[in-house]
Amino acid sequence: MISDSGSTGEDPPPAVRRPRLPTPLPHPSLTSLAPLPSFLFLLSLFGLLTWQVCVDGPVRRADERLARTVEGSRLPTGAAEFLADLGNVGVAVPVLAAVAAYVAWRARRAALPRWWLPPLAALLTMAAVPLLVVPLKEAVGRTGPPGMAGDGYYPSGHTATAAVAYGAAVLLLLPWLRNRYLRRELTIACLVLVAAVSLGLIRRGYHWPLDVAGSWCLSALLLLGLARFLTSSSNAAQPK
């Protein structure tokens, strides 16, 4: 029976609530970084390594002895070549691009403000690698190991490509991982992968150890800046 007020006398159906999509979490290890001291330390270390590469001092001679030791190691040549190839632009950059697309899709589904900004920042960080590495190679002009023609081997472009591409991919993924163990293991896997690429480059005689070490410092500087930006972006996306 319909009442005089027009109501049917039945309770209205409950409002349908859309399931809340997961949002990224801030990463404690990123928020605890001290950016200025870390930046100054890495910049000073890179300057020291570059100076030692440019002068014929004891560090450079020790570097060349270490390279001969690594080249004579028992790591199979095929395995070393495979590891070195993981630092190719055609391998590392597509991995970062795929992760950036995935994170952008997740962020857009979660209706985050400026969902496109973290993936774009990671890709711009990757684009900064050749802008820094190529002029440094030309300025230092270090000759390669025996059997490698020409100069321009410091810092290692393959090492920087691997470190920044894989490192930026991990930094993009970390805020979306709820499992602390998975976060830690993914970070460790990235470090092991970059170290493996570096070992392969030295074992195959493509680079001196200091070429690789210089790229570590340069890559860490870029990733530190990206990490701070992504941390701020992740914190801003948290619900109030």
PDB file of C-alpha atoms in Angstrom:
ATOM      1  CA  MET A   1       0.000   0.000   0.000  1.00  0.00           C
ATOM      2  CA  ILE A   2       1.248   3.445  -0.908  1.00  0.00           C
ATOM      3  CA  SER A   3       1.013   6.010   1.866  1.00  0.00           C
ATOM      4  CA  ASP A   4      -0.367   9.509   1.430  1.00  0.00           C
ATOM      5  CA  SER A   5       3.176  10.861   1.316  1.00  0.00           C
ATOM      6  CA  GLY A   6       3.944   8.779  -1.755  1.00  0.00           C
ATOM      7  CA  SER A   7       6.262   6.319   0.025  1.00  0.00           C
ATOM      8  CA  THR A   8       5.870   2.595  -0.552  1.00  0.00           C
ATOM      9  CA  GLY A   9       6.697   1.897   3.104  1.00  0.00           C
ATOM     10  CA  GLU A  10       9.818  -0.100   2.170  1.00  0.00           C
ATOM     11  CA  ASP A  11      13.361   0.797   3.171  1.00  0.00           C
ATOM     12  CA  PRO A  12      15.403   2.224   0.297  1.00  0.00           C
ATOM     13  CA  PRO A  13      18.094  -0.082  -1.102  1.00  0.00           C
ATOM     14  CA  PRO A  14      21.567   0.493   0.337  1.00  0.00           C
ATOM     15  CA  ALA A  15      23.880   2.651  -1.718  1.00  0.00           C
ATOM     16  CA  VAL A  16      26.294   0.645  -3.827  1.00  0.00           C
ATOM     17  CA  ARG A  17      29.877   1.461  -2.844  1.00  0.00           C
ATOM     18  CA  ARG A  18      32.662   1.010  -5.304  1.00  0.00           C
ATOM     19  CA  PRO A  19      35.612  -0.966  -3.925  1.00  0.00           C
ATOM     20  CA  ARG A  20      38.461   1.265  -2.956  1.00  0.00           C
ATOM     21  CA  LEU A  21      41.509   0.750  -5.113  1.00  0.00           C
ATOM     22  CA  PRO A  22      44.862   0.433  -3.374  1.00  0.00           C
ATOM     23  CA  THR A  23      46.999   3.535  -3.222  1.00  0.00           C
ATOM     24  CA  PRO A  24      50.790   3.640  -3.016  1.00  0.00           C
ATOM     25  CA  LEU A  25      52.524   3.568   0.336  1.00  0.00           C
ATOM     26  CA  PRO A  26      55.517   5.681   1.346  1.00  0.00           C
ATOM     27  CA  HIS A  27      58.726   3.710   1.565  1.00  0.00           C
ATOM     28  CA  PRO A  28      60.522   4.078   4.935  1.00  0.00           C
ATOM     29  CA  SER A  29      63.967   3.542   3.491  1.00  0.00           C
ATOM     30  CA  LEU A  30      63.457   6.456   1.108  1.00  0.00           C
ATOM     31  CA  THR A  31      62.041   8.875   3.624  1.00  0.00           C
ATOM     32  CA  SER A  32      64.963   8.198   5.978  1.00  0.00           C
ATOM     33  CA  LEU A  33      67.590   9.258   3.438  1.00  0.00           C
ATOM     34  CA  ALA A  34      69.549  12.417   4.226  1.00  0.00           C
ATOM     35  CA  PRO A  35      69.681  13.932   0.733  1.00  0.00           C
ATOM     36  CA  LEU A  36      72.312  16.645   1.092  1.00  0.00           C
ATOM     37  CA  PRO A  37      75.034  14.601   2.903  1.00  0.00           C
ATOM     38  CA  SER A  38      74.429  11.643   0.585  1.00  0.00           C
ATOM     39  CA  PHE A  39      74.592  13.863  -2.476  1.00  0.00           C
ATOM     40  CA  LEU A  40      77.799  15.559  -1.347  1.00  0.00           C
ATOM     41  CA  PHE A  41      79.435  12.230  -0.484  1.00  0.00           C
ATOM     42  CA  LEU A  42      78.605  10.680  -3.866  1.00  0.00           C
ATOM     43  CA  LEU A  43      79.674  13.809  -5.733  1.00  0.00           C
ATOM     44  CA  SER A  44      82.990  13.922  -3.835  1.00  0.00           C
ATOM     45  CA  LEU A  45      83.621  10.229  -4.444  1.00  0.00           C
ATOM     46  CA  PHE A  46      82.887  10.612  -8.139  1.00  0.00           C
ATOM     47  CA  GLY A  47      85.270  13.564  -8.328  1.00  0.00           C
ATOM     48  CA  LEU A  48      87.983  11.557  -6.554  1.00  0.00           C
ATOM     49  CA  LEU A  49      87.582   8.585  -8.886  1.00  0.00           C
ATOM     50  CA  THR A  50      87.619  10.834 -11.943  1.00  0.00           C
ATOM     51  CA  TRP A  51      90.801  12.510 -10.760  1.00  0.00           C
ATOM     52  CA  GLN A  52      92.487   9.148 -10.214  1.00  0.00           C
ATOM     53  CA  VAL A  53      91.477   8.027 -13.693  1.00  0.00           C
ATOM     54  CA  CYS A  54      92.997  11.165 -15.220  1.00  0.00           C
ATOM     55  CA  VAL A  55      96.361  10.829 -13.467  1.00  0.00           C
ATOM     56  CA  ASP A  56      98.786   7.935 -13.728  1.00  0.00           C
ATOM     57  CA  GLY A  57      98.822   7.232 -10.001  1.00  0.00           C
ATOM     58  CA  PRO A  58      98.823   4.144  -7.786  1.00  0.00           C
ATOM     59  CA  VAL A  59      95.018   3.868  -7.816  1.00  0.00           C
ATOM     60  CA  ARG A  60      94.907   3.694 -11.596  1.00  0.00           C
ATOM     61  CA  ARG A  61      97.678   1.101 -11.686  1.00  0.00           C
ATOM     62  CA  ALA A  62      95.837  -0.960  -9.049  1.00  0.00           C
ATOM     63  CA  ASP A  63      92.703  -0.611 -11.168  1.00  0.00           C
ATOM     64  CA  GLU A  64      94.454  -2.104 -14.170  1.00  0.00           C
ATOM     65  CA  ARG A  65      95.847  -4.986 -12.108  1.00  0.00           C
ATOM     66  CA  LEU A  66      92.368  -5.717 -10.770  1.00  0.00           C
ATOM     67  CA  ALA A  67      91.001  -5.754 -14.313  1.00  0.00           C
ATOM     68  CA  ARG A  68      93.546  -8.390 -15.331  1.00  0.00           C
ATOM     69  CA  THR A  69      92.604 -10.482 -12.305  1.00  0.00           C
ATOM     70  CA  VAL A  70      88.895 -10.345 -13.127  1.00  0.00           C
ATOM     71  CA  GLU A  71      89.536 -11.152 -16.787  1.00  0.00           C
ATOM     72  CA  GLY A  72      91.411 -14.246 -15.678  1.00  0.00           C
ATOM     73  CA  SER A  73      88.601 -15.448 -13.426  1.00  0.00           C
ATOM     74  CA  ARG A  74      86.683 -18.681 -13.964  1.00  0.00           C
ATOM     75  CA  LEU A  75      83.444 -16.968 -14.981  1.00  0.00           C
ATOM     76  CA  PRO A  76      82.607 -18.468 -18.403  1.00  0.00           C
ATOM     77  CA  THR A  77      82.939 -16.089 -21.313  1.00  0.00           C
ATOM     78  CA  GLY A  78      79.389 -16.752 -22.485  1.00  0.00           C
ATOM     79  CA  ALA A  79      77.958 -15.984 -19.053  1.00  0.00           C
ATOM     80  CA  ALA A  80      80.013 -12.794 -18.809  1.00  0.00           C
ATOM     81  CA  GLU A  81      78.805 -11.700 -22.246  1.00  0.00           C
ATOM     82  CA  PHE A  82      75.188 -12.341 -21.231  1.00  0.00           C
ATOM     83  CA  LEU A  83      75.591 -10.294 -18.059  1.00  0.00           C
ATOM     84  CA  ALA A  84      77.239  -7.441 -19.942  1.00  0.00           C
ATOM     85  CA  ASP A  85      74.399  -7.421 -22.480  1.00  0.00           C
ATOM     86  CA  LEU A  86      71.905  -6.739 -19.690  1.00  0.00           C
ATOM     87  CA  GLY A  87      73.328  -3.223 -19.655  1.00  0.00           C
ATOM     88  CA  ASN A  88      72.420  -2.588 -23.287  1.00  0.00           C
ATOM     89  CA  VAL A  89      69.935   0.201 -23.950  1.00  0.00           C
ATOM     90  CA  GLY A  90      67.777  -2.227 -25.919  1.00  0.00           C
ATOM     91  CA  VAL A  91      67.420  -4.476 -22.870  1.00  0.00           C
ATOM     92  CA  ALA A  92      67.354  -2.203 -19.825  1.00  0.00           C
ATOM     93  CA  VAL A  93      65.301   0.719 -21.126  1.00  0.00           C
ATOM     94  CA  PRO A  94      62.321  -1.404 -22.286  1.00  0.00           C
ATOM     95  CA  VAL A  95      62.176  -2.900 -18.780  1.00  0.00           C
ATOM     96  CA  LEU A  96      61.886   0.577 -17.284  1.00  0.00           C
ATOM     97  CA  ALA A  97      59.336   1.609 -19.906  1.00  0.00           C
ATOM     98  CA  ALA A  98      57.173  -1.429 -19.132  1.00  0.00           C
ATOM     99  CA  VAL A  99      57.303  -0.764 -15.381  1.00  0.00           C
ATOM    100  CA  ALA A 100      56.525   2.927 -15.931  1.00  0.00           C
ATOM    101  CA  ALA A 101      53.476   2.011 -18.027  1.00  0.00           C
ATOM    102  CA  TYR A 102      52.287  -0.448 -15.365  1.00  0.00           C
ATOM    103  CA  VAL A 103      52.690   2.054 -12.526  1.00  0.00           C
ATOM    104  CA  ALA A 104      50.921   4.747 -14.565  1.00  0.00           C
ATOM    105  CA  TRP A 105      48.008   2.336 -15.147  1.00  0.00           C
ATOM    106  CA  ARG A 106      47.822   1.476 -11.425  1.00  0.00           C
ATOM    107  CA  ALA A 107      47.954   5.118 -10.395  1.00  0.00           C
ATOM    108  CA  ARG A 108      45.284   6.142 -12.887  1.00  0.00           C
ATOM    109  CA  ARG A 109      42.972   3.349 -11.725  1.00  0.00           C
ATOM    110  CA  ALA A 110      43.455   4.541  -8.162  1.00  0.00           C
ATOM    111  CA  ALA A 111      42.473   8.050  -9.312  1.00  0.00           C
ATOM    112  CA  LEU A 112      45.642   9.597  -7.935  1.00  0.00           C
ATOM    113  CA  PRO A 113      46.297  13.249  -8.685  1.00  0.00           C
ATOM    114  CA  ARG A 114      48.999  13.691 -11.321  1.00  0.00           C
ATOM    115  CA  TRP A 115      49.219   9.925 -11.739  1.00  0.00           C
ATOM    116  CA  TRP A 116      51.537  10.374 -14.716  1.00  0.00           C
ATOM    117  CA  LEU A 117      54.213  12.335 -12.861  1.00  0.00           C
ATOM    118  CA  PRO A 118      56.249   9.539 -11.147  1.00  0.00           C
ATOM    119  CA  PRO A 119      56.604   7.437 -14.348  1.00  0.00           C
ATOM    120  CA  LEU A 120      57.543  10.553 -16.290  1.00  0.00           C
ATOM    121  CA  ALA A 121      60.157  11.472 -13.670  1.00  0.00           C
ATOM    122  CA  ALA A 122      61.695   7.994 -13.943  1.00  0.00           C
ATOM    123  CA  LEU A 123      61.877   8.207 -17.737  1.00  0.00           C
ATOM    124  CA  LEU A 124      63.427  11.686 -17.585  1.00  0.00           C
ATOM    125  CA  THR A 125      66.017  10.359 -15.125  1.00  0.00           C
ATOM    126  CA  MET A 126      66.870   7.662 -17.647  1.00  0.00           C
ATOM    127  CA  ALA A 127      67.127  10.272 -20.400  1.00  0.00           C
ATOM    128  CA  ALA A 128      69.642  12.194 -18.271  1.00  0.00           C
ATOM    129  CA  VAL A 129      72.134   9.300 -18.424  1.00  0.00           C
ATOM    130  CA  PRO A 130      73.523   9.948 -21.931  1.00  0.00           C
ATOM    131  CA  LEU A 131      73.394  13.701 -21.329  1.00  0.00           C
ATOM    132  CA  LEU A 132      75.850  13.217 -18.462  1.00  0.00           C
ATOM    133  CA  VAL A 133      77.867  10.192 -19.577  1.00  0.00           C
ATOM    134  CA  VAL A 134      78.715  11.246 -23.134  1.00  0.00           C
ATOM    135  CA  PRO A 135      80.307  14.633 -22.243  1.00  0.00           C
ATOM    136  CA  LEU A 136      82.219  13.001 -19.383  1.00  0.00           C
ATOM    137  CA  LYS A 137      83.571  10.322 -21.716  1.00  0.00           C
ATOM    138  CA  GLU A 138      84.793  12.996 -24.123  1.00  0.00           C
ATOM    139  CA  ALA A 139      86.293  15.129 -21.367  1.00  0.00           C
ATOM    140  CA  VAL A 140      88.209  12.309 -19.633  1.00  0.00           C
ATOM    141  CA  GLY A 141      89.141  10.401 -22.785  1.00  0.00           C
ATOM    142  CA  ARG A 142      90.328   7.246 -21.030  1.00  0.00           C
ATOM    143  CA  THR A 143      91.590   4.482 -23.289  1.00  0.00           C
ATOM    144  CA  GLY A 144      89.990   1.071 -23.041  1.00  0.00           C
ATOM    145  CA  PRO A 145      91.424  -2.240 -21.846  1.00  0.00           C
ATOM    146  CA  PRO A 146      93.725  -4.205 -24.176  1.00  0.00           C
ATOM    147  CA  GLY A 147      91.890  -5.155 -27.344  1.00  0.00           C
ATOM    148  CA  MET A 148      89.434  -2.248 -27.142  1.00  0.00           C
ATOM    149  CA  ALA A 149      89.971   0.515 -29.676  1.00  0.00           C
ATOM    150  CA  GLY A 150      89.744   4.244 -29.117  1.00  0.00           C
ATOM    151  CA  ASP A 151      89.054   6.141 -25.923  1.00  0.00           C
ATOM    152  CA  GLY A 152      86.054   7.426 -23.958  1.00  0.00           C
ATOM    153  CA  TYR A 153      85.597   4.478 -21.624  1.00  0.00           C
ATOM    154  CA  TYR A 154      85.085   6.417 -18.384  1.00  0.00           C
ATOM    155  CA  PRO A 155      82.436   6.336 -17.043  1.00  0.00           C
ATOM    156  CA  SER A 156      80.820   3.135 -18.279  1.00  0.00           C
ATOM    157  CA  GLY A 157      77.644   3.827 -20.227  1.00  0.00           C
ATOM    158  CA  HIS A 158      76.418   0.234 -19.944  1.00  0.00           C
ATOM    159  CA  THR A 159      76.784   0.296 -16.171  1.00  0.00           C
ATOM    160  CA  ALA A 160      74.949   3.599 -15.858  1.00  0.00           C
ATOM    161  CA  THR A 161      72.184   2.399 -18.169  1.00  0.00           C
ATOM    162  CA  ALA A 162      71.670  -0.766 -16.130  1.00  0.00           C
ATOM    163  CA  ALA A 163      71.858   0.963 -12.749  1.00  0.00           C
ATOM    164  CA  VAL A 164      69.451   3.781 -13.604  1.00  0.00           C
ATOM    165  CA  ALA A 165      66.987   1.720 -15.640  1.00  0.00           C
ATOM    166  CA  TYR A 166      66.656  -1.153 -13.189  1.00  0.00           C
ATOM    167  CA  GLY A 167      67.013   1.108 -10.156  1.00  0.00           C
ATOM    168  CA  ALA A 168      64.335   3.519 -11.367  1.00  0.00           C
ATOM    169  CA  ALA A 169      62.024   0.584 -12.122  1.00  0.00           C
ATOM    170  CA  VAL A 170      62.399  -0.681  -8.564  1.00  0.00           C
ATOM    171  CA  LEU A 171      61.810   2.793  -7.115  1.00  0.00           C
ATOM    172  CA  LEU A 172      58.580   3.052  -9.093  1.00  0.00           C
ATOM    173  CA  LEU A 173      57.363  -0.318  -7.840  1.00  0.00           C
ATOM    174  CA  LEU A 174      58.283  -0.007  -4.152  1.00  0.00           C
ATOM    175  CA  PRO A 175      55.357   2.208  -3.056  1.00  0.00           C
ATOM    176  CA  TRP A 176      52.890  -0.277  -4.576  1.00  0.00           C
ATOM    177  CA  LEU A 177      54.224  -3.329  -2.747  1.00  0.00           C
ATOM    178  CA  ARG A 178      52.495  -4.061   0.570  1.00  0.00           C
ATOM    179  CA  ASN A 179      54.872  -6.855   1.543  1.00  0.00           C
ATOM    180  CA  ARG A 180      57.992  -5.548   3.287  1.00  0.00           C
ATOM    181  CA  TYR A 181      59.870  -8.777   2.537  1.00  0.00           C
ATOM    182  CA  LEU A 182      59.101  -8.418  -1.182  1.00  0.00           C
ATOM    183  CA  ARG A 183      60.306  -4.811  -1.131  1.00  0.00           C
ATOM    184  CA  ARG A 184      63.599  -5.846   0.408  1.00  0.00           C
ATOM    185  CA  GLU A 185      64.139  -8.790  -1.929  1.00  0.00           C
ATOM    186  CA  LEU A 186      63.359  -6.697  -5.002  1.00  0.00           C
ATOM    187  CA  THR A 187      65.884  -4.078  -3.905  1.00  0.00           C
ATOM    188  CA  ILE A 188      68.544  -6.721  -3.262  1.00  0.00           C
ATOM    189  CA  ALA A 189      67.846  -8.340  -6.635  1.00  0.00           C
ATOM    190  CA  CYS A 190      68.368  -4.989  -8.358  1.00  0.00           C
ATOM    191  CA  LEU A 191      71.706  -4.455  -6.616  1.00  0.00           C
ATOM    192  CA  VAL A 192      72.850  -7.973  -7.512  1.00  0.00           C
ATOM    193  CA  LEU A 193      71.789  -7.467 -11.125  1.00  0.00           C
ATOM    194  CA  VAL A 194      73.731  -4.218 -11.483  1.00  0.00           C
ATOM    195  CA  ALA A 195      76.780  -5.820  -9.847  1.00  0.00           C
ATOM    196  CA  ALA A 196      76.486  -8.763 -12.255  1.00  0.00           C
ATOM    197  CA  VAL A 197      76.367  -6.436 -15.259  1.00  0.00           C
ATOM    198  CA  SER A 198      79.454  -4.647 -13.949  1.00  0.00           C
ATOM    199  CA  LEU A 199      81.305  -7.924 -13.454  1.00  0.00           C
ATOM    200  CA  GLY A 200      80.421  -9.060 -16.960  1.00  0.00           C
ATOM    201  CA  LEU A 201      81.751  -5.827 -18.464  1.00  0.00           C
ATOM    202  CA  ILE A 202      85.076  -6.163 -16.651  1.00  0.00           C
ATOM    203  CA  ARG A 203      85.372  -9.907 -17.264  1.00  0.00           C
ATOM    204  CA  ARG A 204      84.885  -9.437 -21.002  1.00  0.00           C
ATOM    205  CA  GLY A 205      87.468  -6.666 -21.061  1.00  0.00           C
ATOM    206  CA  TYR A 206      85.027  -3.959 -22.123  1.00  0.00           C
ATOM    207  CA  HIS A 207      85.759  -1.644 -19.175  1.00  0.00           C
ATOM    208  CA  TRP A 208      88.198  -1.019 -16.355  1.00  0.00           C
ATOM    209  CA  PRO A 209      86.876  -1.389 -12.784  1.00  0.00           C
ATOM    210  CA  LEU A 210      87.124   2.369 -12.193  1.00  0.00           C
ATOM    211  CA  ASP A 211      84.928   2.964 -15.243  1.00  0.00           C
ATOM    212  CA  VAL A 212      82.267   0.905 -13.530  1.00  0.00           C
ATOM    213  CA  ALA A 213      82.786   2.478 -10.094  1.00  0.00           C
ATOM    214  CA  GLY A 214      82.453   5.970 -11.546  1.00  0.00           C
ATOM    215  CA  SER A 215      79.142   5.000 -13.132  1.00  0.00           C
ATOM    216  CA  TRP A 216      77.929   3.623  -9.807  1.00  0.00           C
ATOM    217  CA  CYS A 217      78.449   7.036  -8.217  1.00  0.00           C
ATOM    218  CA  LEU A 218      76.862   8.896 -11.111  1.00  0.00           C
ATOM    219  CA  SER A 219      73.869   6.548 -11.163  1.00  0.00           C
ATOM    220  CA  ALA A 220      73.435   6.766  -7.411  1.00  0.00           C
ATOM    221  CA  LEU A 221      73.275  10.561  -7.676  1.00  0.00           C
ATOM    222  CA  LEU A 222      70.491  10.332 -10.251  1.00  0.00           C
ATOM    223  CA  LEU A 223      68.581   7.679  -8.325  1.00  0.00           C
ATOM    224  CA  LEU A 224      68.889   9.628  -5.090  1.00  0.00           C
ATOM    225  CA  GLY A 225      67.186  12.601  -6.691  1.00  0.00           C
ATOM    226  CA  LEU A 226      64.491  10.374  -8.172  1.00  0.00           C
ATOM    227  CA  ALA A 227      63.950   8.615  -4.849  1.00  0.00           C
ATOM    228  CA  ARG A 228      63.377  11.881  -3.034  1.00  0.00           C
ATOM    229  CA  PHE A 229      60.922  13.032  -5.678  1.00  0.00           C
ATOM    230  CA  LEU A 230      58.992   9.762  -5.659  1.00  0.00           C
ATOM    231  CA  THR A 231      58.840   9.770  -1.860  1.00  0.00           C
ATOM    232  CA  SER A 232      57.341  13.267  -1.858  1.00  0.00           C
ATOM    233  CA  SER A 233      54.910  12.283  -4.591  1.00  0.00           C
ATOM    234  CA  SER A 234      53.896   9.112  -2.738  1.00  0.00           C
ATOM    235  CA  ASN A 235      53.340  10.971   0.538  1.00  0.00           C
ATOM    236  CA  ALA A 236      51.235  13.618  -1.224  1.00  0.00           C
ATOM    237  CA  ALA A 237      49.019  10.887  -2.682  1.00  0.00           C
ATOM    238  CA  GLN A 238      48.122   9.442   0.729  1.00  0.00           C
ATOM    239  CA  PRO A 239      44.511   9.957   1.858  1.00  0.00           C
ATOM    240  CA  LYS A 240      44.148  12.754   4.397  1.00  0.00           C
TER     241      LYS A 240
END
